[in-house]
């Protein structure tokens, strides 16, 4: 019985093509053959008795990674200061794992305001994610521009270090993050999260935790 609606739909389509769309009589046989060919292919490969479903499950890793990247970036900027409209839109794409689309919006952001350090950082992150974790020349340029327009903000250096880590160069990551932590103001809100991430990285690499100045004096 599941084939009956399909056959009826095919018949209705043919009638509409002939009487409504005024299909020329010379094309009736060609149009009917094309429909029969399509039905034959469906008969071989389709299964009308099954419920509709997407061919591939939507991957959750990209969306989770995108959400984490947005949250991590926002840690380095004041909570009360919203990013530009382009960055907000790009973040929505990033959260869905659509990093190429995010990069397109962020290019517009830095073109409109080249002094937008957060947009440059977000662009670098989007380009790295779009390249499957590879630190491309374009991403490196975006991070360098972010550092140039906002030299006191640690975000470019932090995410550059994260890119080196993903590229299999943890030594460069350690050097960048340790330097950031040493020069971080005591009252900086991002200091504690950075120290925790650095400690986890050192543990993963089998390194002893760094001694504090008070411990070294004792």
Tab-separated table of C-alpha atoms in Angstrom:
chain	number	residue	atom	x	y	z
A	1	UNK	CA	0.000	0.000	0.000
A	2	UNK	CA	2.945	2.341	0.537
A	3	UNK	CA	3.520	2.547	-3.209
A	4	UNK	CA	-0.020	3.795	-3.920
A	5	UNK	CA	0.595	7.439	-2.830
A	6	UNK	CA	3.792	7.552	-4.906
A	7	UNK	CA	2.016	6.314	-8.041
A	8	UNK	CA	-0.847	8.756	-7.483
A	9	UNK	CA	1.636	11.609	-7.039
A	10	UNK	CA	3.370	10.640	-10.283
A	11	UNK	CA	0.034	10.600	-12.118
A	12	UNK	CA	-0.967	13.990	-10.716
A	13	UNK	CA	2.421	15.431	-11.674
A	14	UNK	CA	2.035	14.199	-15.244
A	15	UNK	CA	-1.498	15.629	-15.531
A	16	UNK	CA	-0.361	19.001	-14.148
A	17	UNK	CA	2.549	19.104	-16.592
A	18	UNK	CA	0.220	18.419	-19.522
A	19	UNK	CA	-2.802	20.594	-18.687
A	20	UNK	CA	-1.479	23.272	-16.336
A	21	UNK	CA	2.063	23.815	-17.597
A	22	UNK	CA	0.936	23.174	-21.203
A	23	UNK	CA	3.635	20.588	-21.905
A	24	UNK	CA	3.954	20.072	-25.636
A	25	UNK	CA	2.564	16.766	-26.938
A	26	UNK	CA	5.934	15.942	-28.461
A	27	UNK	CA	7.438	15.936	-24.969
A	28	UNK	CA	4.856	13.746	-23.272
A	29	UNK	CA	6.726	10.516	-23.957
A	30	UNK	CA	10.072	12.003	-22.841
A	31	UNK	CA	8.571	13.401	-19.637
A	32	UNK	CA	6.784	10.129	-18.852
A	33	UNK	CA	9.948	8.128	-19.485
A	34	UNK	CA	11.898	10.350	-17.120
A	35	UNK	CA	9.298	9.819	-14.384
A	36	UNK	CA	9.309	6.050	-14.928
A	37	UNK	CA	13.102	6.042	-14.798
A	38	UNK	CA	12.992	7.867	-11.472
A	39	UNK	CA	10.442	5.452	-10.053
A	40	UNK	CA	12.533	2.500	-11.199
A	41	UNK	CA	15.576	3.882	-9.434
A	42	UNK	CA	13.566	4.422	-6.269
A	43	UNK	CA	12.250	0.856	-6.512
A	44	UNK	CA	15.827	-0.429	-6.552
A	45	UNK	CA	17.298	1.770	-3.814
A	46	UNK	CA	14.443	3.325	-1.852
A	47	UNK	CA	12.249	1.924	0.888
A	48	UNK	CA	8.965	3.818	1.211
A	49	UNK	CA	8.003	1.808	4.253
A	50	UNK	CA	10.728	3.389	6.377
A	51	UNK	CA	10.291	6.640	8.253
A	52	UNK	CA	12.253	9.603	6.945
A	53	UNK	CA	15.633	10.196	8.603
A	54	UNK	CA	18.801	12.172	7.828
A	55	UNK	CA	21.423	10.171	5.957
A	56	UNK	CA	24.136	11.089	8.456
A	57	UNK	CA	23.816	12.049	12.114
A	58	UNK	CA	24.774	15.618	12.945
A	59	UNK	CA	28.142	15.602	14.628
A	60	UNK	CA	28.103	17.092	18.123
A	61	UNK	CA	31.869	17.547	18.462
A	62	UNK	CA	31.992	20.595	16.195
A	63	UNK	CA	29.173	22.345	18.018
A	64	UNK	CA	30.676	21.581	21.430
A	65	UNK	CA	34.096	22.809	20.311
A	66	UNK	CA	32.571	25.966	18.862
A	67	UNK	CA	30.699	26.744	22.066
A	68	UNK	CA	33.843	26.251	24.137
A	69	UNK	CA	35.887	28.471	21.831
A	70	UNK	CA	33.367	31.304	22.102
A	71	UNK	CA	33.202	31.011	25.890
A	72	UNK	CA	36.991	30.885	26.220
A	73	UNK	CA	37.417	33.984	24.066
A	74	UNK	CA	34.849	35.967	26.036
A	75	UNK	CA	36.850	35.323	29.229
A	76	UNK	CA	39.412	37.851	28.002
A	77	UNK	CA	36.924	40.660	27.411
A	78	UNK	CA	34.640	42.612	29.758
A	79	UNK	CA	31.323	40.875	30.295
A	80	UNK	CA	29.404	44.136	30.029
A	81	UNK	CA	30.847	45.046	26.628
A	82	UNK	CA	29.161	43.217	23.803
A	83	UNK	CA	31.167	42.428	20.667
A	84	UNK	CA	30.220	43.896	17.309
A	85	UNK	CA	27.168	42.669	15.417
A	86	UNK	CA	29.401	40.775	12.996
A	87	UNK	CA	31.121	38.934	15.846
A	88	UNK	CA	27.792	38.084	17.466
A	89	UNK	CA	26.523	36.625	14.189
A	90	UNK	CA	29.799	34.782	13.619
A	91	UNK	CA	29.591	33.290	17.111
A	92	UNK	CA	26.198	31.815	16.221
A	93	UNK	CA	27.774	30.058	13.227
A	94	UNK	CA	30.752	28.988	15.345
A	95	UNK	CA	28.455	27.371	17.891
A	96	UNK	CA	26.950	25.327	15.044
A	97	UNK	CA	30.380	24.243	13.808
A	98	UNK	CA	30.097	26.368	10.629
A	99	UNK	CA	33.533	27.946	10.916
A	100	UNK	CA	33.831	28.952	7.271
A	101	UNK	CA	30.655	31.012	7.495
A	102	UNK	CA	31.877	32.511	10.769
A	103	UNK	CA	35.147	33.548	9.136
A	104	UNK	CA	33.251	35.334	6.352
A	105	UNK	CA	31.342	37.473	8.843
A	106	UNK	CA	34.505	38.202	10.813
A	107	UNK	CA	36.274	39.413	7.683
A	108	UNK	CA	33.482	41.950	7.383
A	109	UNK	CA	33.986	42.883	11.037
A	110	UNK	CA	37.684	43.678	10.683
A	111	UNK	CA	37.079	45.427	7.353
A	112	UNK	CA	34.549	47.716	9.002
A	113	UNK	CA	36.650	48.265	12.129
A	114	UNK	CA	40.326	47.212	11.842
A	115	UNK	CA	40.823	48.206	15.499
A	116	UNK	CA	38.418	45.531	16.766
A	117	UNK	CA	40.836	43.248	18.592
A	118	UNK	CA	38.183	40.711	19.576
A	119	UNK	CA	37.070	40.370	15.961
A	120	UNK	CA	40.652	39.656	14.913
A	121	UNK	CA	40.988	36.986	17.614
A	122	UNK	CA	37.661	35.423	16.650
A	123	UNK	CA	38.768	35.421	13.008
A	124	UNK	CA	41.989	33.634	13.907
A	125	UNK	CA	40.045	31.032	15.868
A	126	UNK	CA	37.530	30.505	13.053
A	127	UNK	CA	40.299	30.059	10.495
A	128	UNK	CA	42.101	27.521	12.676
A	129	UNK	CA	38.890	25.541	13.217
A	130	UNK	CA	38.017	25.725	9.523
A	131	UNK	CA	41.470	24.271	8.764
A	132	UNK	CA	40.880	21.355	11.172
A	133	UNK	CA	43.192	22.738	13.836
A	134	UNK	CA	46.017	23.880	11.554
A	135	UNK	CA	47.626	27.257	12.202
A	136	UNK	CA	47.424	28.758	8.728
A	137	UNK	CA	49.181	31.896	7.584
A	138	UNK	CA	45.852	33.732	7.541
A	139	UNK	CA	45.120	32.720	11.140
A	140	UNK	CA	48.600	33.762	12.252
A	141	UNK	CA	48.079	37.135	10.583
A	142	UNK	CA	44.746	37.575	12.381
A	143	UNK	CA	46.359	36.875	15.772
A	144	UNK	CA	49.211	39.278	15.021
A	145	UNK	CA	46.734	42.001	14.073
A	146	UNK	CA	44.790	41.387	17.276
A	147	UNK	CA	47.969	41.786	19.316
A	148	UNK	CA	48.890	44.932	17.422
A	149	UNK	CA	45.575	46.720	18.011
A	150	UNK	CA	45.260	45.566	21.648
A	151	UNK	CA	48.784	44.795	22.936
A	152	UNK	CA	47.679	44.526	26.570
A	153	UNK	CA	45.014	41.908	25.907
A	154	UNK	CA	46.299	38.324	26.370
A	155	UNK	CA	43.726	36.664	24.072
A	156	UNK	CA	45.859	36.607	20.893
A	157	UNK	CA	48.810	35.030	22.693
A	158	UNK	CA	46.612	32.545	24.535
A	159	UNK	CA	44.856	31.283	21.402
A	160	UNK	CA	48.086	31.251	19.447
A	161	UNK	CA	49.434	28.940	22.135
A	162	UNK	CA	46.308	26.806	21.893
A	163	UNK	CA	46.835	26.532	18.130
A	164	UNK	CA	50.413	25.365	18.660
A	165	UNK	CA	49.122	22.763	21.104
A	166	UNK	CA	46.651	21.411	18.563
A	167	UNK	CA	49.412	21.365	15.955
A	168	UNK	CA	51.499	19.092	18.187
A	169	UNK	CA	53.946	21.716	19.456
A	170	UNK	CA	53.239	21.863	23.208
A	171	UNK	CA	56.653	23.366	23.939
A	172	UNK	CA	55.666	26.587	22.205
A	173	UNK	CA	52.368	26.551	24.064
A	174	UNK	CA	54.109	26.241	27.419
A	175	UNK	CA	56.427	29.119	26.617
A	176	UNK	CA	53.601	31.444	25.578
A	177	UNK	CA	51.274	30.568	28.448
A	178	UNK	CA	53.998	30.758	31.089
A	179	UNK	CA	55.024	34.198	29.859
A	180	UNK	CA	51.405	35.313	29.958
A	181	UNK	CA	50.996	34.076	33.504
A	182	UNK	CA	54.216	35.726	34.697
A	183	UNK	CA	53.174	39.116	33.333
A	184	UNK	CA	49.475	38.854	34.220
A	185	UNK	CA	48.180	41.482	36.670
A	186	UNK	CA	47.186	40.006	40.019
A	187	UNK	CA	43.642	41.321	39.679
A	188	UNK	CA	43.096	39.968	36.141
A	189	UNK	CA	40.018	37.734	36.003
A	190	UNK	CA	41.608	35.503	33.387
A	191	UNK	CA	44.714	34.815	35.485
A	192	UNK	CA	43.249	31.935	37.508
A	193	UNK	CA	41.697	30.059	34.540
A	194	UNK	CA	44.973	30.395	32.624
A	195	UNK	CA	46.969	29.068	35.604
A	196	UNK	CA	44.619	26.076	35.841
A	197	UNK	CA	44.956	25.283	32.127
A	198	UNK	CA	48.716	25.640	32.266
A	199	UNK	CA	48.877	23.303	35.259
A	200	UNK	CA	46.760	20.703	33.434
A	201	UNK	CA	49.005	20.936	30.392
A	202	UNK	CA	52.125	20.483	32.503
A	203	UNK	CA	50.528	17.455	34.175
A	204	UNK	CA	49.611	15.948	30.817
A	205	UNK	CA	53.208	16.402	29.646
A	206	UNK	CA	54.561	14.804	32.836
A	207	UNK	CA	56.164	17.990	34.132
A	208	UNK	CA	56.370	18.862	37.839
A	209	UNK	CA	54.260	21.848	38.871
A	210	UNK	CA	56.131	25.136	38.870
A	211	UNK	CA	57.185	26.420	42.270
A	212	UNK	CA	55.806	29.703	43.497
A	213	UNK	CA	58.265	32.454	44.488
A	214	UNK	CA	57.491	31.876	48.205
A	215	UNK	CA	58.290	28.180	47.928
A	216	UNK	CA	61.599	28.862	46.179
A	217	UNK	CA	62.658	31.267	48.933
A	218	UNK	CA	61.930	28.648	51.620
